[in-house]
Tab-separated table of C-alpha atoms and ligand atoms in Angstrom:
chain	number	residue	atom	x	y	z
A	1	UNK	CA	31.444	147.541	80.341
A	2	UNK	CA	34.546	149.070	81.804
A	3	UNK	CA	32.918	150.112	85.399
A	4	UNK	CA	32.135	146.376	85.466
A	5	UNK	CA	35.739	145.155	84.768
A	6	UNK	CA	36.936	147.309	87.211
A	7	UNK	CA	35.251	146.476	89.951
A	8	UNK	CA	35.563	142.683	89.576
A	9	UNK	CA	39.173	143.405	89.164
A	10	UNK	CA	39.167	145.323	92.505
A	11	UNK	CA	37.191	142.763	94.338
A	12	UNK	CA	39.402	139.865	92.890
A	13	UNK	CA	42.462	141.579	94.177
A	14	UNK	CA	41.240	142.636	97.901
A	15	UNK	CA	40.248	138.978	97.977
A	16	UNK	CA	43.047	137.029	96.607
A	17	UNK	CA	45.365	138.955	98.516
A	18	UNK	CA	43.815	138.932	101.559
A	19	UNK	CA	44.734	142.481	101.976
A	20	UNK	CA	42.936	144.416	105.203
A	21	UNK	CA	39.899	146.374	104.842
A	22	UNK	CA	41.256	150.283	104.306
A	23	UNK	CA	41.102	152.977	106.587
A	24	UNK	CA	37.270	153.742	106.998
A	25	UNK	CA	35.276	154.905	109.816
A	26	UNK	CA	34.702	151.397	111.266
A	27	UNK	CA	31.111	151.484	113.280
A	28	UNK	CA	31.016	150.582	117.029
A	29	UNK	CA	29.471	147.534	116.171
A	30	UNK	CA	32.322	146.564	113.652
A	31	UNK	CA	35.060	147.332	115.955
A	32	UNK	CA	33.802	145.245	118.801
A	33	UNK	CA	32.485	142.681	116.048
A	34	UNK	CA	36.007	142.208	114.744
A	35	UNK	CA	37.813	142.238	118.207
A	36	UNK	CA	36.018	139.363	118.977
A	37	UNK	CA	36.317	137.451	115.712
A	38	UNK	CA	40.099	138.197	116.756
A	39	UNK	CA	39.471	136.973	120.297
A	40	UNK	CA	37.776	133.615	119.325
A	41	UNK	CA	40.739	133.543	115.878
A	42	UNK	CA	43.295	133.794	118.609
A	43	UNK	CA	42.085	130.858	120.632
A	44	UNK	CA	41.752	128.323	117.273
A	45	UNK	CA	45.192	129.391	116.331
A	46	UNK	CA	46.520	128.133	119.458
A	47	UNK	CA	44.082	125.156	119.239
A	48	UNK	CA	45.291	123.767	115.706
A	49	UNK	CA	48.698	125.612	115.951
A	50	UNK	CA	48.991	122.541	119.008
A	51	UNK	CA	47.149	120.113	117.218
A	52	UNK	CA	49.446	120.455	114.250
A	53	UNK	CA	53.026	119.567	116.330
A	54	UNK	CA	50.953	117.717	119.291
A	55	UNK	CA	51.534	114.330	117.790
A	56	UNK	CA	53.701	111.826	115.462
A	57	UNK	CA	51.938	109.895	112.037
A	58	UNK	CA	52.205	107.118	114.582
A	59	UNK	CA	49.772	108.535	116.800
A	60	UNK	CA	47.518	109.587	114.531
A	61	UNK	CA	47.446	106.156	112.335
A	62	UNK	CA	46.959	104.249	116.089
A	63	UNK	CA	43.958	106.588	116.702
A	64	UNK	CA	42.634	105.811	113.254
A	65	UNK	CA	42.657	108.754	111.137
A	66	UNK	CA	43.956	108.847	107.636
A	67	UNK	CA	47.256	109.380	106.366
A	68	UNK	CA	46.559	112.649	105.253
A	69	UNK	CA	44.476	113.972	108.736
A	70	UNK	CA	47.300	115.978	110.253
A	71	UNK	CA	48.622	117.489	107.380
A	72	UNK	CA	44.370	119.118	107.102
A	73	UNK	CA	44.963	120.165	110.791
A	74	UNK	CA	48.362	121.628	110.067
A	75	UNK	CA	46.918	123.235	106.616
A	76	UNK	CA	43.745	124.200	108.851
A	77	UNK	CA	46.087	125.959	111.586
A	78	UNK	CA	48.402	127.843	109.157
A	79	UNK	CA	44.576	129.097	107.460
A	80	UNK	CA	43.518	130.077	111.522
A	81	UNK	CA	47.203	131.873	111.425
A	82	UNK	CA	46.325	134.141	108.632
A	83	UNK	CA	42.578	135.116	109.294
A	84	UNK	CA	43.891	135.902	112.606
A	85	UNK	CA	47.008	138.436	110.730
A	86	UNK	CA	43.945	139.410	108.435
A	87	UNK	CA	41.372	140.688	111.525
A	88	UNK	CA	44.208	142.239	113.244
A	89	UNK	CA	45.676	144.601	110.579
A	90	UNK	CA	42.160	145.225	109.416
A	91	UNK	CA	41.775	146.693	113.023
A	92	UNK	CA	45.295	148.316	113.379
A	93	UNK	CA	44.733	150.172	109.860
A	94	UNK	CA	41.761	151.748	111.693
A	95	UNK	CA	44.019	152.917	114.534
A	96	UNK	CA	42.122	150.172	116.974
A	97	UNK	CA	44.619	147.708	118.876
A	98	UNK	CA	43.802	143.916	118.182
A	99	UNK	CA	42.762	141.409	120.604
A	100	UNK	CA	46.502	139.706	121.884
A	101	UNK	CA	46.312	135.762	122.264
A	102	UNK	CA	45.479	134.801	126.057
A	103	UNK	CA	46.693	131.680	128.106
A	104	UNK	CA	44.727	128.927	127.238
A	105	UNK	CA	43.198	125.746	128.971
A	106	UNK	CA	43.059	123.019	125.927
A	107	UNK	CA	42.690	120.027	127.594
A	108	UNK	CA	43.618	116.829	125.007
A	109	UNK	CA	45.950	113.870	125.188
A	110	UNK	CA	45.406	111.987	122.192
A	111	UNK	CA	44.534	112.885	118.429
A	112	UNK	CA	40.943	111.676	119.036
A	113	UNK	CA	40.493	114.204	122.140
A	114	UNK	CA	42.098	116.723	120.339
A	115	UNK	CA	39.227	115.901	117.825
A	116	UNK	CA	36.263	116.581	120.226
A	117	UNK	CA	37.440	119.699	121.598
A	118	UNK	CA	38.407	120.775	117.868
A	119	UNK	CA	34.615	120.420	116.840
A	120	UNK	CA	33.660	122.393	120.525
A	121	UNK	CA	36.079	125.035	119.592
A	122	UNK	CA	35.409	125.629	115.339
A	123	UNK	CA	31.154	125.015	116.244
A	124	UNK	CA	32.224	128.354	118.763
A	125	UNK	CA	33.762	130.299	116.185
A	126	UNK	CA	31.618	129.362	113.155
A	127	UNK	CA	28.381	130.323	115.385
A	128	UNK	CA	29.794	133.724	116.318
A	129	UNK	CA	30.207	134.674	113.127
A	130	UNK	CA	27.059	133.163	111.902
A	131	UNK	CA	25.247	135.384	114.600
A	132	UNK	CA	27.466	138.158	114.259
A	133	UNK	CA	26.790	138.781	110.197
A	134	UNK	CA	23.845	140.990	110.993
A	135	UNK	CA	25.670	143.441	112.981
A	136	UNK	CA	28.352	144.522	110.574
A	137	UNK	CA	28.315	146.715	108.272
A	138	UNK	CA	27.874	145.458	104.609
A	139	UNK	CA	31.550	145.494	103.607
A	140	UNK	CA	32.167	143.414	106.391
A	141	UNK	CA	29.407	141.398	105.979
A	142	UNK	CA	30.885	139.633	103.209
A	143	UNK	CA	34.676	139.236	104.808
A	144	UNK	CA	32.554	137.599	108.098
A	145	UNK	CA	30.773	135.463	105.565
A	146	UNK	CA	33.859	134.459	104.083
A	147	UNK	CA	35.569	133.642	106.891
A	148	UNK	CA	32.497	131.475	108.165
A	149	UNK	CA	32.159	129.347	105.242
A	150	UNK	CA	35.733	127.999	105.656
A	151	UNK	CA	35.104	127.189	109.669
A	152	UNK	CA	32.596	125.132	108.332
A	153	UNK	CA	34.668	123.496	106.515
A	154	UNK	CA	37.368	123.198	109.034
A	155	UNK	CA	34.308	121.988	110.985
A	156	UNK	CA	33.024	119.459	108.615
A	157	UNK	CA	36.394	117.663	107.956
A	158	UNK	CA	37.193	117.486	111.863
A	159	UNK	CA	33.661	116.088	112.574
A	160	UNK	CA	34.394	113.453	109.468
A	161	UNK	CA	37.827	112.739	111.700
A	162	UNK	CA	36.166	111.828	114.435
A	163	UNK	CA	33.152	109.775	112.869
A	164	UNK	CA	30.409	112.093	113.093
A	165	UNK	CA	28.386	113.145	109.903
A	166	UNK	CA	30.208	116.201	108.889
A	167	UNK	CA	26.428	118.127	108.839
A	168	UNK	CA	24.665	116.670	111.366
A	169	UNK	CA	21.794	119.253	111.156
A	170	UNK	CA	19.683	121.587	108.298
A	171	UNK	CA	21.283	124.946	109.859
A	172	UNK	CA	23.788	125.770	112.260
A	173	UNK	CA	23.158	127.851	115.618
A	174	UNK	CA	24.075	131.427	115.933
A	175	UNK	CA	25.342	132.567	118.987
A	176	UNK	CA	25.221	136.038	120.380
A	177	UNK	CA	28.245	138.328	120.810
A	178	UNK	CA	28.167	137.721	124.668
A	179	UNK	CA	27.180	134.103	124.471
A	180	UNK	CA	30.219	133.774	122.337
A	181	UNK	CA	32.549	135.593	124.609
A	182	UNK	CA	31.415	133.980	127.968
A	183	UNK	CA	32.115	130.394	125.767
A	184	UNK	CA	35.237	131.368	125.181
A	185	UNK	CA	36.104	131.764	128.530
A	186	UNK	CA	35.877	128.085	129.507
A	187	UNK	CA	39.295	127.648	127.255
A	188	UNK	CA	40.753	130.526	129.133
A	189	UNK	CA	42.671	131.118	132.024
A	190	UNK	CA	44.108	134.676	131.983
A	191	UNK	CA	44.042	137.288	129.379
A	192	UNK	CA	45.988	140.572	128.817
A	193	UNK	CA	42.683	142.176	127.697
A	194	UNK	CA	39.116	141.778	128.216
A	195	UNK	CA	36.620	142.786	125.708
A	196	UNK	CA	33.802	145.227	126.848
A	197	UNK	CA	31.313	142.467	126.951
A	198	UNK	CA	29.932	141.293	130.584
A	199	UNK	CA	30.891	137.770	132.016
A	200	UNK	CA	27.981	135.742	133.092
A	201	UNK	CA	28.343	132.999	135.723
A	202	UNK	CA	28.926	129.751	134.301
A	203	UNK	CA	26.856	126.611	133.432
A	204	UNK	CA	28.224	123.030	133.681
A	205	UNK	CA	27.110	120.270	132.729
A	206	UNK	CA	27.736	116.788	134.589
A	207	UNK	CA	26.480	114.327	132.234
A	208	UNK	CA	23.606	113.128	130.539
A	209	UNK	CA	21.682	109.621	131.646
A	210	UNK	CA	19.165	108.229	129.519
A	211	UNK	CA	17.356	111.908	128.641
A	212	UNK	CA	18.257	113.835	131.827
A	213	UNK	CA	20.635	116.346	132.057
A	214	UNK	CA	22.289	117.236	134.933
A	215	UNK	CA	24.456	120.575	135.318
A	216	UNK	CA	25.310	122.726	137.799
A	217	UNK	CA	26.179	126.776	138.403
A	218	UNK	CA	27.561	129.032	141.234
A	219	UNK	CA	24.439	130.257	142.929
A	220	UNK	CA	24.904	133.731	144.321
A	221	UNK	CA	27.176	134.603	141.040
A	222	UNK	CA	24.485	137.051	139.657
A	223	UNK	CA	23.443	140.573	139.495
A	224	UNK	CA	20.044	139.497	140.267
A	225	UNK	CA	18.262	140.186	143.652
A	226	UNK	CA	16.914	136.856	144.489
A	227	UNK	CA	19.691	134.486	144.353
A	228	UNK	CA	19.223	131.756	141.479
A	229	UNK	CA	17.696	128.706	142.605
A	230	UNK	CA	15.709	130.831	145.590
A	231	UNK	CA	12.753	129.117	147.132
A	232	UNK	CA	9.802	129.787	145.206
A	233	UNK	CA	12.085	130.681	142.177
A	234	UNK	CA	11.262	128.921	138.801
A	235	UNK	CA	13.853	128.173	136.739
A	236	UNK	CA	14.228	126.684	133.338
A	237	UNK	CA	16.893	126.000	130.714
A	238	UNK	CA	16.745	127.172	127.492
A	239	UNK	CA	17.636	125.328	124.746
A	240	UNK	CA	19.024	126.823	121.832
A	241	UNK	CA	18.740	124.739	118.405
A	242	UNK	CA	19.128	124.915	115.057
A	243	UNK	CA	16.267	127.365	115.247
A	244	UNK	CA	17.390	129.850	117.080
A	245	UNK	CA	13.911	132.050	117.370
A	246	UNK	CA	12.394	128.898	118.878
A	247	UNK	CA	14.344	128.051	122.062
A	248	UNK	CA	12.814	125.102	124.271
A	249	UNK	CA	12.448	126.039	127.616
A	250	UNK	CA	12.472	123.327	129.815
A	251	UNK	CA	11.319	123.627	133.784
A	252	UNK	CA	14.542	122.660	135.610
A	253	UNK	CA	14.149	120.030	138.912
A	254	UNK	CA	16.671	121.360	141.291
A	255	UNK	CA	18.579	119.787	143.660
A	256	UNK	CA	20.972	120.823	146.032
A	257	UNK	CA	21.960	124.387	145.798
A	258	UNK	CA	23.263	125.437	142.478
A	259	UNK	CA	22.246	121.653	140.853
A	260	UNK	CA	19.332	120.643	138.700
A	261	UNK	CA	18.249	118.447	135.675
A	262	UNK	CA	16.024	118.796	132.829
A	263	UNK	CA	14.899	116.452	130.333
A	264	UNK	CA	16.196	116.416	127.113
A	265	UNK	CA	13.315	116.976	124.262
A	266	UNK	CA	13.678	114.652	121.614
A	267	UNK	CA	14.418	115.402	117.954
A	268	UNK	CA	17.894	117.333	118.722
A	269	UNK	CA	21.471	116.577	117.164
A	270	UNK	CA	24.783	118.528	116.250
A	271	UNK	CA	25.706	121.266	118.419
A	272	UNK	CA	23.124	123.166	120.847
A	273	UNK	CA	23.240	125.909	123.763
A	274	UNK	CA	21.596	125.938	126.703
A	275	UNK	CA	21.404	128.474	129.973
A	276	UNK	CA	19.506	129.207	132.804
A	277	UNK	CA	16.717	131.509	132.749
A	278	UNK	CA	14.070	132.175	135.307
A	279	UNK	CA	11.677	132.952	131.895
A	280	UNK	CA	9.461	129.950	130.843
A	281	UNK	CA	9.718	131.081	127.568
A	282	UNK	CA	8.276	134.693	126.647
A	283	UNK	CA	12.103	136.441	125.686
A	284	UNK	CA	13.503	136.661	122.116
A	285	UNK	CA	16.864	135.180	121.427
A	286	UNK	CA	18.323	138.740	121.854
A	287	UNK	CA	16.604	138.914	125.630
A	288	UNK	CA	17.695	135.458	126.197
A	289	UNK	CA	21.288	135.880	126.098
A	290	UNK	CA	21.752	138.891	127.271
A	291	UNK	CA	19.471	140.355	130.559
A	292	UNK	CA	17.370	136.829	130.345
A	293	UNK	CA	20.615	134.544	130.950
A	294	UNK	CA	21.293	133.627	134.945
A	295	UNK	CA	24.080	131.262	133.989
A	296	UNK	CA	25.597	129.982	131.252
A	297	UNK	CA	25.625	129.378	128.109
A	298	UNK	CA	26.752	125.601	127.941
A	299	UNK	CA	28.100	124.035	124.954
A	300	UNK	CA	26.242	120.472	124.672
A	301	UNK	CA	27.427	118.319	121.503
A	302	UNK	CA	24.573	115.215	120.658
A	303	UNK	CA	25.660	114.064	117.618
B	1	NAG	C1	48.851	132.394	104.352
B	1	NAG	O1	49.476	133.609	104.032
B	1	NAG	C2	50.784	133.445	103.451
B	1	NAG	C3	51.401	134.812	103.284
B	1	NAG	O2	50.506	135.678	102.625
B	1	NAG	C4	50.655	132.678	102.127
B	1	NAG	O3	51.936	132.448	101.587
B	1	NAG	C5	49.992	131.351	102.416
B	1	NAG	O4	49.745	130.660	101.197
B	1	NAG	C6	48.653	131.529	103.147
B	1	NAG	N1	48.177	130.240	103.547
B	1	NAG	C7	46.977	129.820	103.290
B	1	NAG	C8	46.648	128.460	103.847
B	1	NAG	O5	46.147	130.450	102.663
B	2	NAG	C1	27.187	142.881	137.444
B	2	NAG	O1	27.310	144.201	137.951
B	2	NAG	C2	28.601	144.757	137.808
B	2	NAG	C3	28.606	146.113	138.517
B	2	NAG	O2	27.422	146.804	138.283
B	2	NAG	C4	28.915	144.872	136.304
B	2	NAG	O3	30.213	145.398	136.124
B	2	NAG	C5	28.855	143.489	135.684
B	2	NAG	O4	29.077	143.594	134.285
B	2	NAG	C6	27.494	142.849	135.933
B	2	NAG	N1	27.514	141.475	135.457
B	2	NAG	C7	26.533	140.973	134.751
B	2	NAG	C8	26.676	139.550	134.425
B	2	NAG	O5	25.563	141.615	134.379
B	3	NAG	C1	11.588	128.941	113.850
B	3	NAG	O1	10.693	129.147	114.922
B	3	NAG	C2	9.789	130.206	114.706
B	3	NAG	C3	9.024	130.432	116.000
B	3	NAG	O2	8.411	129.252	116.438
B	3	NAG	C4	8.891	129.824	113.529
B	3	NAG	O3	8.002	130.896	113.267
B	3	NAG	C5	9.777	129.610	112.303
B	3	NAG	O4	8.994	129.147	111.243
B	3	NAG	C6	10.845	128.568	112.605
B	3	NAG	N1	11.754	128.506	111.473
B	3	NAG	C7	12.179	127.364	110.955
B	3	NAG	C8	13.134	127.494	109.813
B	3	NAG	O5	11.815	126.270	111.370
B	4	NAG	C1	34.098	123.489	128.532
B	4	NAG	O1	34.992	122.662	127.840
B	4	NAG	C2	34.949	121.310	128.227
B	4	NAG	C3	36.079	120.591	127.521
B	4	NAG	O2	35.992	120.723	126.169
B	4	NAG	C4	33.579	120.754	127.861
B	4	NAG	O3	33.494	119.410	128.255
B	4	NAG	C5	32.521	121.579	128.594
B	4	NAG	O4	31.248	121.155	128.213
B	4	NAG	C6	32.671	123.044	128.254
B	4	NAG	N1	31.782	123.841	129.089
B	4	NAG	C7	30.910	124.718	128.589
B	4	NAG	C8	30.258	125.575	129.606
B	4	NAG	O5	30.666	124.843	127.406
């Protein structure tokens, strides 16, 4: 009986207290695992940390949230402000230096836009962990769960603020560690450090009309010999849904130079991921986002 009281006393205290993981030989993988959970912590912090003073009661009432909506994006950013202290002494303790906070692009103007990029930004950061939990090792495993299952909460109450079902889908999408950084970067402008994780030309898209999706990339911005979009050249975007093993890969019509479309299968909602791939559909996820991606990934929200 005793061994048992002890360790759910021990587990009760590193929990309530949110004190850092002790010195231990962190593995590669948790070290580069936890500087980006401090990477994409850093960015929400300054997201909610502005959404919090941004704007008056009266602002918020004439955009049509409840009373009590900024005080849950206030209570959300000072929750952002401590896993963010929380990932960064965990890495100091271990003698690694934490990710600093970057200059950011977050481009809002008005509670509700601060609303949509809110749910861009948390479905980011809840993803990364989501497809991060595999790589850590166990201990971690269960502080990256933890933090998870309160971005998705964060997540659900911001999609409720803006009128959206709060869990539009039966699972949520994992991203990869690189898809997750190269995300990232759209909401950043300079940085005093970059993670060891390679930046991929980006994917934009321009709009969706009826079910065709137009985007766009940079052409010649790959390591690739044949430059993307070359005569001859298939291409296809890949789809990434709430089944992450089965991405749709959809032939892309291109246009001018660096410009295509694809139609948009039926059947998808929430959050979903796309890129540009010259594979019609014959990588795993893994492949996919890292050697397999020519540009991208995209963020697309549906519902
Ligand atoms: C954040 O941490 C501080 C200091 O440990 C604590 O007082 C506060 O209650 C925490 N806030 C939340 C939202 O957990
Ligand atoms: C492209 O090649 C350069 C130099 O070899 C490398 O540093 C960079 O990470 C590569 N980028 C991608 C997207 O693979
Ligand atoms: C996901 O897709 C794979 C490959 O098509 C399939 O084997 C698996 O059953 C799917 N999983 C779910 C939960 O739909
Ligand atoms: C970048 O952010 C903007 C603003 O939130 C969004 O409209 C756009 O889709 C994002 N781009 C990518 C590549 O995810």
């Amino acid at each position: 009986m005793f061994p048992s009281i002890l360790l759910h006393l021990s587990l009760a205290v590193s929990f309530a207290a949110s004190i850092p993981i002790q010195r231990r030989a962190l593995s590669q993988n948790d070290i580069i695992g936890l500087q980006l959970a401090g990477y994409l912590e850093n960015l929400e912090l300054s997201l909610y940390s502005g959404g919090c003073e941004g704007f008056t009661n009266v602002q918020w009432a004439t955009d049509g949230f409840p009373a009590t909506f900024q005080q849950d994006v206030c209570a959300i950013a000072e929750q952002q402000q401590n896993q963010t202290e929380f990932i960064s002494t965990t890495l100091e303790t271990n003698g690694i230096p934490a990710p600093q906070a970057c200059s950011y692009s977050l481009s809002y103007d008005s509670p509700t836009s601060f609303v949509l990029l809110a749910n861009q930004i948390t479905s980011l950061s809840l993803g990364y962990y989501l497809g991060s939990l595999a790589g850590f090792s166990p201990e971690l495993q269960t502080v990256a769960a933890s933090i998870l299952s309160v971005e998705a909460r964060h997540d659900a109450i911001i999609r409720n603020g803006m009128g959206a079902s709060p869990f539009p889908t039966n699972q949520d999408v994992p991203l990869s560690s690189i898809w997750a950084y190269n995300l990232a970067q759209n909401y950043t402008t300079s940085c005093p450090q970059q993670l060891p994780i390679d930046l991929l030309p980006p994917l934009s898209f321009n709009g969706i009309s009826g079910s065709t999706l137009d985007f766009s990339w940079t052409p010649s911005a790959n390591n690739f010999s044949a430059p993307v979009g070359a005569a001859g050249q298939n291409l296809y975007l890949a789809i990434v849904h709430t089944n992450a093993s089965d991405p749709i890969y959809q032939e892309v019509q291109t246009g001018q130079q660096g410009q295509g479309t694809v139609q948009l299968p039926e059947g998808l909602g929430g959050v979903v991921y796309a890129a540009l791939t010259a594979s019609s559909g014959d990588l795993t996820y893994h492949e996919l986002t890292t050697t397999g991606t020519l540009a991208g990934p995209a963020q697309l929200v549906l519902s």
